[in-house]
Amino acid sequence: MSVCSLFSVDRNKSGRWDVAEVFVHSKVLVVDDRVAVIGSANVNDRSFVGFSDSEIGAMLRDGGDGSIREFRLRLWRQFLGLSPDGNTDDAVLDPASDVAFDAWKDVASGNQTLLSSVTSFTPRDSITSYSQIQNLRKEYNALSPAEKAASFVEPERLKGMQGQLVKFPTKFLGDQKKRSLTTKLVDSFDLAKPIFL
């Protein structure tokens, strides 16, 4: 099992490196490269109770043209930093293979290590409370553009960021009274039993 987030790393117009978490509200489920479900519903009572939030979803089926597989590959190319033209898809053609899962984990772990070594505010195991991450982000956001640039440790290394996928640290926010979903999932993961959230 792998729990990840997405980060965008790029130079802004002034040439300074920017790092930002990518927040995507839509949810995507791709099954066997034949069916894709895309929607806005969260796994909580607000989305499922029926009288609170309004949600939308669509189910797409592959009509034999490989469109769902191509949809998944396009997403994975972006997340893993693979060539947009598909020339480097070999490792991820079979999403259930060990090779694809290893590629996913390697990119996510490498990006997590890189971001943690360059910035002070990206999620990491040493940040164990919500107040700690809030204070780090508040301190960073209060800096001038020049101070923000100076706060990065060897920012040129961000050129090595591959795609957008970043491993979500399992102990991040672990001291909160409510344990993080990531920690609950990792602690309860057992191949012999289903996981119910």
mmCIF file with all atom_site columns, C-alpha atoms in Angstrom:
data_model
loop_
_atom_site.group_PDB
_atom_site.id
_atom_site.type_symbol
_atom_site.label_atom_id
_atom_site.label_alt_id
_atom_site.label_comp_id
_atom_site.label_asym_id
_atom_site.label_entity_id
_atom_site.label_seq_id
_atom_site.pdbx_PDB_ins_code
_atom_site.Cartn_x
_atom_site.Cartn_y
_atom_site.Cartn_z
_atom_site.occupancy
_atom_site.B_iso_or_equiv
_atom_site.pdbx_formal_charge
_atom_site.auth_seq_id
_atom_site.auth_comp_id
_atom_site.auth_asym_id
_atom_site.auth_atom_id
_atom_site.pdbx_PDB_model_num
ATOM 1   C CA . MET A 1 1   ? 0.000   0.000   0.000   1.00 0.00 ? 1   MET A CA 1
ATOM 2   C CA . SER A 1 2   ? 1.196   3.505   -0.766  1.00 0.00 ? 2   SER A CA 1
ATOM 3   C CA . VAL A 1 3   ? -0.331  6.781   0.423   1.00 0.00 ? 3   VAL A CA 1
ATOM 4   C CA . CYS A 1 4   ? 0.908   9.814   -1.483  1.00 0.00 ? 4   CYS A CA 1
ATOM 5   C CA . SER A 1 5   ? 0.216   13.462  -2.140  1.00 0.00 ? 5   SER A CA 1
ATOM 6   C CA . LEU A 1 6   ? 1.017   15.655  -5.111  1.00 0.00 ? 6   LEU A CA 1
ATOM 7   C CA . PHE A 1 7   ? 3.422   18.600  -5.105  1.00 0.00 ? 7   PHE A CA 1
ATOM 8   C CA . SER A 1 8   ? 4.245   21.127  -7.783  1.00 0.00 ? 8   SER A CA 1
ATOM 9   C CA . VAL A 1 9   ? 7.841   22.339  -8.014  1.00 0.00 ? 9   VAL A CA 1
ATOM 10  C CA . ASP A 1 10  ? 8.837   25.026  -10.488 1.00 0.00 ? 10  ASP A CA 1
ATOM 11  C CA . ARG A 1 11  ? 10.492  28.394  -10.870 1.00 0.00 ? 11  ARG A CA 1
ATOM 12  C CA . ASN A 1 12  ? 8.233   31.417  -10.731 1.00 0.00 ? 12  ASN A CA 1
ATOM 13  C CA . LYS A 1 13  ? 8.521   34.426  -13.061 1.00 0.00 ? 13  LYS A CA 1
ATOM 14  C CA . SER A 1 14  ? 11.260  35.975  -10.938 1.00 0.00 ? 14  SER A CA 1
ATOM 15  C CA . GLY A 1 15  ? 13.315  32.784  -11.145 1.00 0.00 ? 15  GLY A CA 1
ATOM 16  C CA . ARG A 1 16  ? 12.742  31.764  -7.509  1.00 0.00 ? 16  ARG A CA 1
ATOM 17  C CA . TRP A 1 17  ? 11.843  28.132  -6.802  1.00 0.00 ? 17  TRP A CA 1
ATOM 18  C CA . ASP A 1 18  ? 8.274   27.536  -5.590  1.00 0.00 ? 18  ASP A CA 1
ATOM 19  C CA . VAL A 1 19  ? 6.995   24.377  -3.914  1.00 0.00 ? 19  VAL A CA 1
ATOM 20  C CA . ALA A 1 20  ? 3.260   23.894  -3.440  1.00 0.00 ? 20  ALA A CA 1
ATOM 21  C CA . GLU A 1 21  ? 1.016   21.017  -2.532  1.00 0.00 ? 21  GLU A CA 1
ATOM 22  C CA . VAL A 1 22  ? -1.469  20.263  -5.310  1.00 0.00 ? 22  VAL A CA 1
ATOM 23  C CA . PHE A 1 23  ? -5.028  20.093  -4.021  1.00 0.00 ? 23  PHE A CA 1
ATOM 24  C CA . VAL A 1 24  ? -7.366  18.197  -6.330  1.00 0.00 ? 24  VAL A CA 1
ATOM 25  C CA . HIS A 1 25  ? -10.993 17.925  -5.291  1.00 0.00 ? 25  HIS A CA 1
ATOM 26  C CA . SER A 1 26  ? -11.952 15.248  -7.790  1.00 0.00 ? 26  SER A CA 1
ATOM 27  C CA . LYS A 1 27  ? -11.516 11.583  -6.983  1.00 0.00 ? 27  LYS A CA 1
ATOM 28  C CA . VAL A 1 28  ? -10.540 9.000   -9.593  1.00 0.00 ? 28  VAL A CA 1
ATOM 29  C CA . LEU A 1 29  ? -10.809 5.228   -9.469  1.00 0.00 ? 29  LEU A CA 1
ATOM 30  C CA . VAL A 1 30  ? -9.535  3.194   -12.415 1.00 0.00 ? 30  VAL A CA 1
ATOM 31  C CA . VAL A 1 31  ? -10.383 -0.516  -12.457 1.00 0.00 ? 31  VAL A CA 1
ATOM 32  C CA . ASP A 1 32  ? -8.452  -2.932  -14.684 1.00 0.00 ? 32  ASP A CA 1
ATOM 33  C CA . ASP A 1 33  ? -7.904  -0.185  -17.278 1.00 0.00 ? 33  ASP A CA 1
ATOM 34  C CA . ARG A 1 34  ? -11.502 -0.773  -18.367 1.00 0.00 ? 34  ARG A CA 1
ATOM 35  C CA . VAL A 1 35  ? -13.638 1.376   -16.042 1.00 0.00 ? 35  VAL A CA 1
ATOM 36  C CA . ALA A 1 36  ? -12.988 4.810   -14.558 1.00 0.00 ? 36  ALA A CA 1
ATOM 37  C CA . VAL A 1 37  ? -15.107 6.485   -11.910 1.00 0.00 ? 37  VAL A CA 1
ATOM 38  C CA . ILE A 1 38  ? -14.527 10.213  -11.533 1.00 0.00 ? 38  ILE A CA 1
ATOM 39  C CA . GLY A 1 39  ? -16.393 12.270  -8.969  1.00 0.00 ? 39  GLY A CA 1
ATOM 40  C CA . SER A 1 40  ? -16.402 14.740  -6.127  1.00 0.00 ? 40  SER A CA 1
ATOM 41  C CA . ALA A 1 41  ? -17.769 12.634  -3.241  1.00 0.00 ? 41  ALA A CA 1
ATOM 42  C CA . ASN A 1 42  ? -15.646 12.249  -0.132  1.00 0.00 ? 42  ASN A CA 1
ATOM 43  C CA . VAL A 1 43  ? -15.785 9.180   2.088   1.00 0.00 ? 43  VAL A CA 1
ATOM 44  C CA . ASN A 1 44  ? -17.722 10.874  4.899   1.00 0.00 ? 44  ASN A CA 1
ATOM 45  C CA . ASP A 1 45  ? -21.277 11.492  6.001   1.00 0.00 ? 45  ASP A CA 1
ATOM 46  C CA . ARG A 1 46  ? -21.421 14.950  4.401   1.00 0.00 ? 46  ARG A CA 1
ATOM 47  C CA . SER A 1 47  ? -21.067 13.394  0.958   1.00 0.00 ? 47  SER A CA 1
ATOM 48  C CA . PHE A 1 48  ? -23.186 10.280  1.525   1.00 0.00 ? 48  PHE A CA 1
ATOM 49  C CA . VAL A 1 49  ? -25.969 11.409  3.881   1.00 0.00 ? 49  VAL A CA 1
ATOM 50  C CA . GLY A 1 50  ? -28.012 12.743  0.970   1.00 0.00 ? 50  GLY A CA 1
ATOM 51  C CA . PHE A 1 51  ? -29.080 16.138  2.305   1.00 0.00 ? 51  PHE A CA 1
ATOM 52  C CA . SER A 1 52  ? -25.806 17.962  2.936   1.00 0.00 ? 52  SER A CA 1
ATOM 53  C CA . ASP A 1 53  ? -23.166 18.441  0.239   1.00 0.00 ? 53  ASP A CA 1
ATOM 54  C CA . SER A 1 54  ? -24.072 18.010  -3.395  1.00 0.00 ? 54  SER A CA 1
ATOM 55  C CA . GLU A 1 55  ? -21.776 15.680  -5.296  1.00 0.00 ? 55  GLU A CA 1
ATOM 56  C CA . ILE A 1 56  ? -21.397 14.495  -8.851  1.00 0.00 ? 56  ILE A CA 1
ATOM 57  C CA . GLY A 1 57  ? -19.785 11.476  -10.370 1.00 0.00 ? 57  GLY A CA 1
ATOM 58  C CA . ALA A 1 58  ? -19.378 9.770   -13.706 1.00 0.00 ? 58  ALA A CA 1
ATOM 59  C CA . MET A 1 59  ? -18.512 6.215   -14.656 1.00 0.00 ? 59  MET A CA 1
ATOM 60  C CA . LEU A 1 60  ? -16.686 5.707   -17.928 1.00 0.00 ? 60  LEU A CA 1
ATOM 61  C CA . ARG A 1 61  ? -16.301 2.342   -19.637 1.00 0.00 ? 61  ARG A CA 1
ATOM 62  C CA . ASP A 1 62  ? -13.710 1.470   -22.205 1.00 0.00 ? 62  ASP A CA 1
ATOM 63  C CA . GLY A 1 63  ? -15.402 0.689   -25.496 1.00 0.00 ? 63  GLY A CA 1
ATOM 64  C CA . GLY A 1 64  ? -12.502 -1.470  -26.653 1.00 0.00 ? 64  GLY A CA 1
ATOM 65  C CA . ASP A 1 65  ? -10.397 1.478   -27.809 1.00 0.00 ? 65  ASP A CA 1
ATOM 66  C CA . GLY A 1 66  ? -8.034  1.564   -24.803 1.00 0.00 ? 66  GLY A CA 1
ATOM 67  C CA . SER A 1 67  ? -9.278  5.001   -23.730 1.00 0.00 ? 67  SER A CA 1
ATOM 68  C CA . ILE A 1 68  ? -9.403  4.196   -20.008 1.00 0.00 ? 68  ILE A CA 1
ATOM 69  C CA . ARG A 1 69  ? -5.916  2.696   -20.091 1.00 0.00 ? 69  ARG A CA 1
ATOM 70  C CA . GLU A 1 70  ? -4.639  5.794   -21.892 1.00 0.00 ? 70  GLU A CA 1
ATOM 71  C CA . PHE A 1 71  ? -6.406  7.982   -19.300 1.00 0.00 ? 71  PHE A CA 1
ATOM 72  C CA . ARG A 1 72  ? -4.599  6.147   -16.469 1.00 0.00 ? 72  ARG A CA 1
ATOM 73  C CA . LEU A 1 73  ? -1.269  6.313   -18.293 1.00 0.00 ? 73  LEU A CA 1
ATOM 74  C CA . ARG A 1 74  ? -1.646  10.067  -18.845 1.00 0.00 ? 74  ARG A CA 1
ATOM 75  C CA . LEU A 1 75  ? -2.251  10.575  -15.129 1.00 0.00 ? 75  LEU A CA 1
ATOM 76  C CA . TRP A 1 76  ? 0.676   8.318   -14.175 1.00 0.00 ? 76  TRP A CA 1
ATOM 77  C CA . ARG A 1 77  ? 2.979   10.071  -16.659 1.00 0.00 ? 77  ARG A CA 1
ATOM 78  C CA . GLN A 1 78  ? 2.238   13.362  -14.928 1.00 0.00 ? 78  GLN A CA 1
ATOM 79  C CA . PHE A 1 79  ? 2.486   11.943  -11.395 1.00 0.00 ? 79  PHE A CA 1
ATOM 80  C CA . LEU A 1 80  ? 5.668   9.934   -12.047 1.00 0.00 ? 80  LEU A CA 1
ATOM 81  C CA . GLY A 1 81  ? 7.385   12.408  -14.359 1.00 0.00 ? 81  GLY A CA 1
ATOM 82  C CA . LEU A 1 82  ? 7.368   10.056  -17.343 1.00 0.00 ? 82  LEU A CA 1
ATOM 83  C CA . SER A 1 83  ? 7.600   11.236  -20.931 1.00 0.00 ? 83  SER A CA 1
ATOM 84  C CA . PRO A 1 84  ? 4.246   12.734  -22.084 1.00 0.00 ? 84  PRO A CA 1
ATOM 85  C CA . ASP A 1 85  ? 4.547   10.894  -25.403 1.00 0.00 ? 85  ASP A CA 1
ATOM 86  C CA . GLY A 1 86  ? 4.519   7.478   -23.685 1.00 0.00 ? 86  GLY A CA 1
ATOM 87  C CA . ASN A 1 87  ? 8.083   6.498   -24.654 1.00 0.00 ? 87  ASN A CA 1
ATOM 88  C CA . THR A 1 88  ? 8.870   5.621   -21.032 1.00 0.00 ? 88  THR A CA 1
ATOM 89  C CA . ASP A 1 89  ? 5.663   3.754   -20.137 1.00 0.00 ? 89  ASP A CA 1
ATOM 90  C CA . ASP A 1 90  ? 7.210   0.260   -20.040 1.00 0.00 ? 90  ASP A CA 1
ATOM 91  C CA . ALA A 1 91  ? 7.420   0.107   -16.239 1.00 0.00 ? 91  ALA A CA 1
ATOM 92  C CA . VAL A 1 92  ? 3.779   1.124   -15.719 1.00 0.00 ? 92  VAL A CA 1
ATOM 93  C CA . LEU A 1 93  ? 1.935   -0.649  -18.518 1.00 0.00 ? 93  LEU A CA 1
ATOM 94  C CA . ASP A 1 94  ? 0.654   -3.272  -16.075 1.00 0.00 ? 94  ASP A CA 1
ATOM 95  C CA . PRO A 1 95  ? -0.530  -1.273  -13.036 1.00 0.00 ? 95  PRO A CA 1
ATOM 96  C CA . ALA A 1 96  ? -0.762  -4.402  -10.864 1.00 0.00 ? 96  ALA A CA 1
ATOM 97  C CA . SER A 1 97  ? 2.815   -5.513  -11.487 1.00 0.00 ? 97  SER A CA 1
ATOM 98  C CA . ASP A 1 98  ? 5.600   -5.334  -8.924  1.00 0.00 ? 98  ASP A CA 1
ATOM 99  C CA . VAL A 1 99  ? 7.600   -3.301  -11.442 1.00 0.00 ? 99  VAL A CA 1
ATOM 100 C CA . ALA A 1 100 ? 4.880   -0.606  -11.610 1.00 0.00 ? 100 ALA A CA 1
ATOM 101 C CA . PHE A 1 101 ? 4.438   -0.538  -7.828  1.00 0.00 ? 101 PHE A CA 1
ATOM 102 C CA . ASP A 1 102 ? 8.203   -0.284  -7.334  1.00 0.00 ? 102 ASP A CA 1
ATOM 103 C CA . ALA A 1 103 ? 8.364   2.602   -9.832  1.00 0.00 ? 103 ALA A CA 1
ATOM 104 C CA . TRP A 1 104 ? 5.522   4.344   -7.956  1.00 0.00 ? 104 TRP A CA 1
ATOM 105 C CA . LYS A 1 105 ? 7.193   3.855   -4.542  1.00 0.00 ? 105 LYS A CA 1
ATOM 106 C CA . ASP A 1 106 ? 10.662  4.845   -5.809  1.00 0.00 ? 106 ASP A CA 1
ATOM 107 C CA . VAL A 1 107 ? 9.462   8.129   -7.305  1.00 0.00 ? 107 VAL A CA 1
ATOM 108 C CA . ALA A 1 108 ? 7.285   8.968   -4.282  1.00 0.00 ? 108 ALA A CA 1
ATOM 109 C CA . SER A 1 109 ? 10.059  8.191   -1.773  1.00 0.00 ? 109 SER A CA 1
ATOM 110 C CA . GLY A 1 110 ? 12.723  10.006  -3.780  1.00 0.00 ? 110 GLY A CA 1
ATOM 111 C CA . ASN A 1 111 ? 10.570  13.107  -4.068  1.00 0.00 ? 111 ASN A CA 1
ATOM 112 C CA . GLN A 1 112 ? 9.755   13.023  -0.335  1.00 0.00 ? 112 GLN A CA 1
ATOM 113 C CA . THR A 1 113 ? 13.456  12.816  0.534   1.00 0.00 ? 113 THR A CA 1
ATOM 114 C CA . LEU A 1 114 ? 14.276  15.657  -1.850  1.00 0.00 ? 114 LEU A CA 1
ATOM 115 C CA . LEU A 1 115 ? 11.527  18.014  -0.646  1.00 0.00 ? 115 LEU A CA 1
ATOM 116 C CA . SER A 1 116 ? 12.281  17.306  3.025   1.00 0.00 ? 116 SER A CA 1
ATOM 117 C CA . SER A 1 117 ? 15.941  18.119  2.521   1.00 0.00 ? 117 SER A CA 1
ATOM 118 C CA . VAL A 1 118 ? 15.294  21.397  0.675   1.00 0.00 ? 118 VAL A CA 1
ATOM 119 C CA . THR A 1 119 ? 12.274  22.841  2.508   1.00 0.00 ? 119 THR A CA 1
ATOM 120 C CA . SER A 1 120 ? 11.259  23.041  6.163   1.00 0.00 ? 120 SER A CA 1
ATOM 121 C CA . PHE A 1 121 ? 7.496   22.903  5.671   1.00 0.00 ? 121 PHE A CA 1
ATOM 122 C CA . THR A 1 122 ? 6.690   19.826  3.584   1.00 0.00 ? 122 THR A CA 1
ATOM 123 C CA . PRO A 1 123 ? 5.091   16.889  5.453   1.00 0.00 ? 123 PRO A CA 1
ATOM 124 C CA . ARG A 1 124 ? 7.626   14.641  7.205   1.00 0.00 ? 124 ARG A CA 1
ATOM 125 C CA . ASP A 1 125 ? 7.677   12.247  10.126  1.00 0.00 ? 125 ASP A CA 1
ATOM 126 C CA . SER A 1 126 ? 9.367   14.812  12.400  1.00 0.00 ? 126 SER A CA 1
ATOM 127 C CA . ILE A 1 127 ? 6.271   17.074  12.181  1.00 0.00 ? 127 ILE A CA 1
ATOM 128 C CA . THR A 1 128 ? 3.972   15.359  14.650  1.00 0.00 ? 128 THR A CA 1
ATOM 129 C CA . SER A 1 129 ? 1.265   17.922  15.401  1.00 0.00 ? 129 SER A CA 1
ATOM 130 C CA . TYR A 1 130 ? -1.064  20.122  13.420  1.00 0.00 ? 130 TYR A CA 1
ATOM 131 C CA . SER A 1 131 ? 0.078   23.196  15.350  1.00 0.00 ? 131 SER A CA 1
ATOM 132 C CA . GLN A 1 132 ? 3.682   22.445  14.372  1.00 0.00 ? 132 GLN A CA 1
ATOM 133 C CA . ILE A 1 133 ? 2.898   22.351  10.627  1.00 0.00 ? 133 ILE A CA 1
ATOM 134 C CA . GLN A 1 134 ? 0.692   25.456  10.975  1.00 0.00 ? 134 GLN A CA 1
ATOM 135 C CA . ASN A 1 135 ? 3.524   27.362  12.653  1.00 0.00 ? 135 ASN A CA 1
ATOM 136 C CA . LEU A 1 136 ? 6.052   26.274  10.017  1.00 0.00 ? 136 LEU A CA 1
ATOM 137 C CA . ARG A 1 137 ? 3.736   27.349  7.183   1.00 0.00 ? 137 ARG A CA 1
ATOM 138 C CA . LYS A 1 138 ? 2.864   30.611  8.954   1.00 0.00 ? 138 LYS A CA 1
ATOM 139 C CA . GLU A 1 139 ? 6.556   31.416  9.445   1.00 0.00 ? 139 GLU A CA 1
ATOM 140 C CA . TYR A 1 140 ? 7.297   30.583  5.803   1.00 0.00 ? 140 TYR A CA 1
ATOM 141 C CA . ASN A 1 141 ? 4.362   32.602  4.440   1.00 0.00 ? 141 ASN A CA 1
ATOM 142 C CA . ALA A 1 142 ? 5.412   35.630  6.508   1.00 0.00 ? 142 ALA A CA 1
ATOM 143 C CA . LEU A 1 143 ? 8.806   35.723  4.789   1.00 0.00 ? 143 LEU A CA 1
ATOM 144 C CA . SER A 1 144 ? 9.567   38.127  1.956   1.00 0.00 ? 144 SER A CA 1
ATOM 145 C CA . PRO A 1 145 ? 10.240  36.543  -1.460  1.00 0.00 ? 145 PRO A CA 1
ATOM 146 C CA . ALA A 1 146 ? 13.989  36.932  -0.899  1.00 0.00 ? 146 ALA A CA 1
ATOM 147 C CA . GLU A 1 147 ? 13.752  35.319  2.548   1.00 0.00 ? 147 GLU A CA 1
ATOM 148 C CA . LYS A 1 148 ? 11.670  32.471  1.127   1.00 0.00 ? 148 LYS A CA 1
ATOM 149 C CA . ALA A 1 149 ? 14.335  31.827  -1.491  1.00 0.00 ? 149 ALA A CA 1
ATOM 150 C CA . ALA A 1 150 ? 17.050  31.928  1.171   1.00 0.00 ? 150 ALA A CA 1
ATOM 151 C CA . SER A 1 151 ? 15.132  29.455  3.392   1.00 0.00 ? 151 SER A CA 1
ATOM 152 C CA . PHE A 1 152 ? 15.566  26.654  0.850   1.00 0.00 ? 152 PHE A CA 1
ATOM 153 C CA . VAL A 1 153 ? 18.651  24.462  1.299   1.00 0.00 ? 153 VAL A CA 1
ATOM 154 C CA . GLU A 1 154 ? 20.365  24.159  -2.092  1.00 0.00 ? 154 GLU A CA 1
ATOM 155 C CA . PRO A 1 155 ? 17.163  24.842  -4.061  1.00 0.00 ? 155 PRO A CA 1
ATOM 156 C CA . GLU A 1 156 ? 18.785  23.946  -7.394  1.00 0.00 ? 156 GLU A CA 1
ATOM 157 C CA . ARG A 1 157 ? 18.374  20.320  -6.302  1.00 0.00 ? 157 ARG A CA 1
ATOM 158 C CA . LEU A 1 158 ? 14.630  20.753  -6.926  1.00 0.00 ? 158 LEU A CA 1
ATOM 159 C CA . LYS A 1 159 ? 15.464  20.191  -10.604 1.00 0.00 ? 159 LYS A CA 1
ATOM 160 C CA . GLY A 1 160 ? 15.658  16.549  -9.546  1.00 0.00 ? 160 GLY A CA 1
ATOM 161 C CA . MET A 1 161 ? 11.979  16.388  -8.629  1.00 0.00 ? 161 MET A CA 1
ATOM 162 C CA . GLN A 1 162 ? 10.425  13.660  -10.764 1.00 0.00 ? 162 GLN A CA 1
ATOM 163 C CA . GLY A 1 163 ? 6.767   14.288  -11.540 1.00 0.00 ? 163 GLY A CA 1
ATOM 164 C CA . GLN A 1 164 ? 4.477   15.326  -8.699  1.00 0.00 ? 164 GLN A CA 1
ATOM 165 C CA . LEU A 1 165 ? 4.099   12.202  -6.555  1.00 0.00 ? 165 LEU A CA 1
ATOM 166 C CA . VAL A 1 166 ? 5.365   12.466  -2.962  1.00 0.00 ? 166 VAL A CA 1
ATOM 167 C CA . LYS A 1 167 ? 5.196   9.740   -0.335  1.00 0.00 ? 167 LYS A CA 1
ATOM 168 C CA . PHE A 1 168 ? 2.998   10.755  2.571   1.00 0.00 ? 168 PHE A CA 1
ATOM 169 C CA . PRO A 1 169 ? 4.953   10.142  5.789   1.00 0.00 ? 169 PRO A CA 1
ATOM 170 C CA . THR A 1 170 ? 3.238   7.599   8.055   1.00 0.00 ? 170 THR A CA 1
ATOM 171 C CA . LYS A 1 171 ? 4.106   9.423   11.303  1.00 0.00 ? 171 LYS A CA 1
ATOM 172 C CA . PHE A 1 172 ? 3.219   12.904  10.037  1.00 0.00 ? 172 PHE A CA 1
ATOM 173 C CA . LEU A 1 173 ? 0.857   14.491  12.612  1.00 0.00 ? 173 LEU A CA 1
ATOM 174 C CA . GLY A 1 174 ? 1.092   11.252  14.622  1.00 0.00 ? 174 GLY A CA 1
ATOM 175 C CA . ASP A 1 175 ? 0.799   13.002  18.011  1.00 0.00 ? 175 ASP A CA 1
ATOM 176 C CA . GLN A 1 176 ? -2.648  14.396  17.259  1.00 0.00 ? 176 GLN A CA 1
ATOM 177 C CA . LYS A 1 177 ? -5.444  13.103  19.489  1.00 0.00 ? 177 LYS A CA 1
ATOM 178 C CA . LYS A 1 178 ? -7.123  11.735  16.400  1.00 0.00 ? 178 LYS A CA 1
ATOM 179 C CA . ARG A 1 179 ? -4.613  9.510   14.666  1.00 0.00 ? 179 ARG A CA 1
ATOM 180 C CA . SER A 1 180 ? -3.991  10.342  11.031  1.00 0.00 ? 180 SER A CA 1
ATOM 181 C CA . LEU A 1 181 ? -5.800  8.303   8.403   1.00 0.00 ? 181 LEU A CA 1
ATOM 182 C CA . THR A 1 182 ? -2.430  7.279   6.976   1.00 0.00 ? 182 THR A CA 1
ATOM 183 C CA . THR A 1 183 ? -1.299  5.862   10.326  1.00 0.00 ? 183 THR A CA 1
ATOM 184 C CA . LYS A 1 184 ? -4.604  4.039   10.810  1.00 0.00 ? 184 LYS A CA 1
ATOM 185 C CA . LEU A 1 185 ? -4.347  2.495   7.354   1.00 0.00 ? 185 LEU A CA 1
ATOM 186 C CA . VAL A 1 186 ? -0.731  1.441   7.740   1.00 0.00 ? 186 VAL A CA 1
ATOM 187 C CA . ASP A 1 187 ? -1.280  0.081   11.273  1.00 0.00 ? 187 ASP A CA 1
ATOM 188 C CA . SER A 1 188 ? -4.385  -1.864  10.276  1.00 0.00 ? 188 SER A CA 1
ATOM 189 C CA . PHE A 1 189 ? -3.206  -3.168  6.905   1.00 0.00 ? 189 PHE A CA 1
ATOM 190 C CA . ASP A 1 190 ? -3.546  -6.922  6.791   1.00 0.00 ? 190 ASP A CA 1
ATOM 191 C CA . LEU A 1 191 ? -3.952  -8.841  3.549   1.00 0.00 ? 191 LEU A CA 1
ATOM 192 C CA . ALA A 1 192 ? -6.286  -11.286 5.300   1.00 0.00 ? 192 ALA A CA 1
ATOM 193 C CA . LYS A 1 193 ? -8.973  -8.736  6.131   1.00 0.00 ? 193 LYS A CA 1
ATOM 194 C CA . PRO A 1 194 ? -10.762 -5.942  4.253   1.00 0.00 ? 194 PRO A CA 1
ATOM 195 C CA . ILE A 1 195 ? -10.171 -2.316  5.225   1.00 0.00 ? 195 ILE A CA 1
ATOM 196 C CA . PHE A 1 196 ? -13.282 -0.318  6.064   1.00 0.00 ? 196 PHE A CA 1
ATOM 197 C CA . LEU A 1 197 ? -12.914 3.425   6.533   1.00 0.00 ? 197 LEU A CA 1
#
